[in-house]
């Protein structure tokens, strides 16, 4: 009760900066209702005039009537001044007091007239009068509640006037009525105060809302000024509810132009009319608007001042109290810079910097999306194209020429492939072409032939004239291939087969390639096992001095006793070991074992060991040789290293310094298979060789082919001029032996003397041969 009382008496404290504003609002809340109150006051005055006209107390009633008209008119004047003439006119405390006095006077005059009428009315009329005046009091208390001074003055003056008048005229006759009026007065005063507090609360809430609104507006203005974004709100028809400054700037239009059109139509008008792709973006935007659901980051390209800008739209639908769709509120951002930057990044991530065509990432994405979107099982073919001897171009002519060659190849491929084909560079000298039309095997073969013909057209770069050759592997999705990895693997296998069968070749994928590849994988695993399980052994083939018919040395040839497959020749596994790098540990093992075995031979017999290009390239071959020679204690001059031209070609400078160092420590160097590769005479001049091994293919033709004879004679003469010795490989007959001896070939190797034999057999062979 105490609390309630203090609530009534103690109004909420008004912040000092709002006192004037609140007073003005309180005053205007009352002033707005003054015309109504004045109307009843005029009515009351005329009732007074009516009774004056009837006869009794005429002067008094006319005076009171005139007084009522006076105060009501002055109240109307206040209403006129503050609500009609100047709504912003300052409401001072004095004005409030004047209003309170006027209403207090009105209340007293009402009380007087009421008392007077009460005295002359019949009982029936008195009841009506009391009811009417009760209505007056409560209406006033309610109407004037926003200003307690005014409201309370009204209520108290009227009630007090009534009570005093009744007591004065009728003594204690109407004591109960007077008590009721007093009680009623207190009640109304309470109601007035509660209403006043509520009114104040409302004002404060409104002020707070206004403050928040201004703050939000300030922030939004700041946001729009600084950012490239703008807020928008439409009605349910899409028409903008307001036009922001940023929107005007962004569209280059004024408010009048923008406000009459719907927002989607404004955007539509900014699309470049001819561009179908652009309208797809708009369709997505329109569909999102149609869905009446939140959407986020829908991008639409627009044209402003002849430049394309990229706008991103995010919005939420608005619903009224009846949950009916009422429009959209959203934000549009000009994301052009970020969008173009992202596009550029994507382009960079997808394109090959050297040639400008798609890279491996682009190719993978393209193929993956083909399979993901290929619901109709549309076929496609994948062509993998690899340049033959590209490494040689790089090594011999330098990387700049290699790069220029790749650009030339790209241009030639672009000019040859069908328009709807996709070209990508997968890395190095490997290109991929995805075909989605003309997928008959004959048509694809024709295209591959055309590609090879185009590439083989002579190409001149600076001083150099080069011919480009390529191997192509092809796989079709029709080969029961339904994903990127499988298609790529199939074409890779076909490419491998093409390379394997002599280069400049085309191969279509066949399932047996997969079987071969699996075998290959199996062999590779087995080689690893074989190294740890000691399944390798060495066989030796003698090299005979043709002039003296004595053993000069033995070539070490590796053999593999496979636990399941039996005896395996090196031709079946050496290239695999090279491809996988396993040739390094295998070659080191061969070298060490050969030196250990050679230690058991007479000291004038050397051992020749084959070293593959990969072994030389991927290991510190010189260090390995030195280490093994130290471990086995075999003198350096009893070791001969056989290298092929491809080893020299692949390593060039590195090979030259290696050979110089081997030579420096006393190791002999032989060039193997001479005549089969490039047979570049410059190698004979550049590299510090000791021996040339004339390839078996020439020896086997020696008796039947004059050209083979001429070649051997030329090689021998050349070797003699360069102070190199010669070994003929693959001598199988006495005739070959005597012809070669006649041509002054120094040494001979072949089945005529012995097939490769085990280490034990070699010892017996040495003993028997000498014997
Ligand atoms: N990097 C290494 N390569 C090696 C090693 N061991 C062998 N090889 C190379 O493997 C290729 C095949 O060798 P292989 O099957 O041992 O054949 C050799 C001889 O058996 C064969 N030969 C010798 N004389 C005759 C003959 O009169 N007729 C005939 N049909 N074949 C004959 O020639 C091969 C030796 O050739 P080459 O090395 O060129 O002297 C072969 O290329 C080996 O080099 C190894 O440990 N590491």
CSV table of N, CA and C in Angstrom, one decimal, residues 3 142 209 247 316 324 401 416 486-487 557 717 740:
chain,number,residue,atom,x,y,z
A,3,UNK,N,3.9,1.3,-0.8
A,3,UNK,CA,4.7,1.4,-2.1
A,3,UNK,C,3.8,2.0,-3.2
A,142,UNK,N,-9.8,12.4,-16.6
A,142,UNK,CA,-9.2,11.5,-17.6
A,142,UNK,C,-8.5,12.3,-18.7
A,209,UNK,N,13.0,5.0,-28.1
A,209,UNK,CA,12.8,4.5,-29.5
A,209,UNK,C,13.4,5.5,-30.5
A,247,UNK,N,22.1,3.9,-53.5
A,247,UNK,CA,21.4,3.3,-54.6
A,247,UNK,C,21.4,4.2,-55.8
A,316,UNK,N,15.6,-10.6,-46.7
A,316,UNK,CA,14.6,-11.4,-45.9
A,316,UNK,C,13.2,-10.9,-46.2
A,324,UNK,N,0.9,-12.2,-43.5
A,324,UNK,CA,0.8,-12.0,-44.9
A,324,UNK,C,2.1,-11.4,-45.5
A,401,UNK,N,64.2,-22.9,-75.1
A,401,UNK,CA,63.7,-23.6,-76.3
A,401,UNK,C,62.6,-24.5,-75.9
A,416,UNK,N,44.1,-27.6,-84.2
A,416,UNK,CA,43.7,-28.9,-84.8
A,416,UNK,C,42.5,-29.5,-84.2
A,486,UNK,N,39.4,-43.5,-63.3
A,486,UNK,CA,39.5,-44.7,-64.2
A,486,UNK,C,39.8,-44.3,-65.6
A,487,UNK,N,39.2,-43.2,-66.1
A,487,UNK,CA,39.4,-42.7,-67.5
A,487,UNK,C,40.9,-42.2,-67.6
A,557,UNK,N,76.3,-59.7,-65.8
A,557,UNK,CA,74.9,-59.5,-66.2
A,557,UNK,C,74.0,-60.1,-65.1
A,717,UNK,N,87.6,-47.7,-87.7
A,717,UNK,CA,88.6,-46.7,-88.1
A,717,UNK,C,88.5,-45.4,-87.3
A,740,UNK,N,85.8,-59.7,-88.1
A,740,UNK,CA,86.0,-58.6,-87.1
A,740,UNK,C,87.5,-58.5,-86.8
